[in-house]
Amino acid sequence: MPGFINTHTHAAMAYFRGLADDLPLESWLSGHIWPAEAKHVNPRFVRQASELACLEMAMAGTTCFADMYFFEDEVAGAAADFGLRAVIGEGILDFPTPNAKTPDDGLRVTGELLAKYQGNELISVAVAPHSIYTVNGENLKKCAELAQASNAILHIHLSETQKEVEDALRDFKKTPVEYLEDAGVLSGNVLAAHAVWLDRTEVRLMAERKAKVSHNPASNLKLASGIAPISAMIAAGVTVGIGTDGAASNNSLDLISDMKLAGLLHKGIALDPTCLKAREILKMATVNGADCLGLAGKTGCLEPGKRADLIAIDLNAPNLQPLNNIYSHLAYALHPGDVTEVMVNGKFIMQNREMKTMDAERIIKEAKLFIAK
Ligand code: NI
């Protein structure tokens, strides 16, 4: 089958897994994650931690991921060493990041990445303003212009928490989606991560502008951000993919878990078991994921003309017996360990659960030596 596509993650945060749990987003970010990033994040950290993330994702059947972090050239390097497909986005913020003193500096880094990876078979580059609460309107417009001019996607966290919406209403007298619309940012190349607190008007606007959504159910639940109105989005015609978010907020990078969680969650809150059927969930994790990342011409399904980004599943696994319905099994019964083969762009990355491109033992050994404080 086609490999899974993780539409939103921060690969290098794999080293912050378990660092701070059971906290609301604001204090989790400002009290724990940002201080740890200020202390630890440098190119070497990003490379090593991204290798761990790539290993975890590949072993769970993910062949492509969209990333937002700092020193994204290192994330690209890790993905390329593995042979994974990736859409990298250097996080742009109004305040200094580990890799950029100013937002203009962040845009310059993004421009360099766009030039470096132009025409690259595996790596594409997104413009990645972190959010509307960390990037002002003027800088958001610059990001949108760069994305338009480079035919790149604009990857942004959007409407993740109720607080974000309340702050936008207070500061701009607009909801976050209306704010993007009025800034001229909302368009078909926008990939909005989370989109938890969208009202009906916003959902319609997202559909009209053909903006895409990355649904991150585990992260949204764990940070108690809420539950995105995915059924309404799909009904309105919004393309929705699935993402894990970073390992500091999920805490795993296994898209298979998020697929099942998405399926169960939306049935549960709608009190409607016909919500998000098995085939829809698989579509979100494959075809829609490729569409979200601007890669629909290359990957997301197995058909002539597309790249060979595929995985094989061991259908002898006890949890996949008897084979009454393959779609049901893939959406509701699959374990990451059932993925036996992973191929990206026609090249084997894993065969018979053995990594072919990278030394898994070395990566785990290095990870064990890192303890975040
Ligand atoms: Ni995120």
Short mmCIF file of C-alpha atoms and ligand atoms in Angstrom, two decimals, residues 8-10 13 25 28 68 130 155-157 160 193-194 216 219 223 244-246 249, ligand 1:
data_model
loop_
_atom_site.label_atom_id
_atom_site.label_comp_id
_atom_site.label_asym_id
_atom_site.label_seq_id
_atom_site.Cartn_x
_atom_site.Cartn_y
_atom_site.Cartn_z
CA HIS A 8 2.72 17.92 10.80
CA THR A 9 5.64 17.20 13.08
CA HIS A 10 8.72 18.65 14.72
CA MET A 13 11.58 17.28 19.41
CA LEU A 25 -0.03 24.41 25.86
CA TRP A 28 4.17 23.62 28.41
CA MET A 68 8.65 22.68 11.20
CA HIS A 130 4.97 29.49 13.52
CA HIS A 155 2.89 25.64 6.96
CA ILE A 156 1.44 27.32 10.07
CA HIS A 157 -0.08 26.37 13.43
CA GLU A 160 -4.83 25.37 18.13
CA ALA A 193 -1.87 22.49 11.64
CA HIS A 194 -4.55 21.75 14.26
CA ASN A 216 -3.31 16.10 15.13
CA SER A 219 -1.42 16.14 20.53
CA LEU A 223 -2.53 19.24 25.64
CA THR A 244 1.47 13.39 14.88
CA ASP A 245 2.88 16.78 15.94
CA GLY A 246 6.16 16.51 17.86
CA SER A 249 3.32 16.48 22.81
NI NI B 1 3.14 21.63 16.04
#
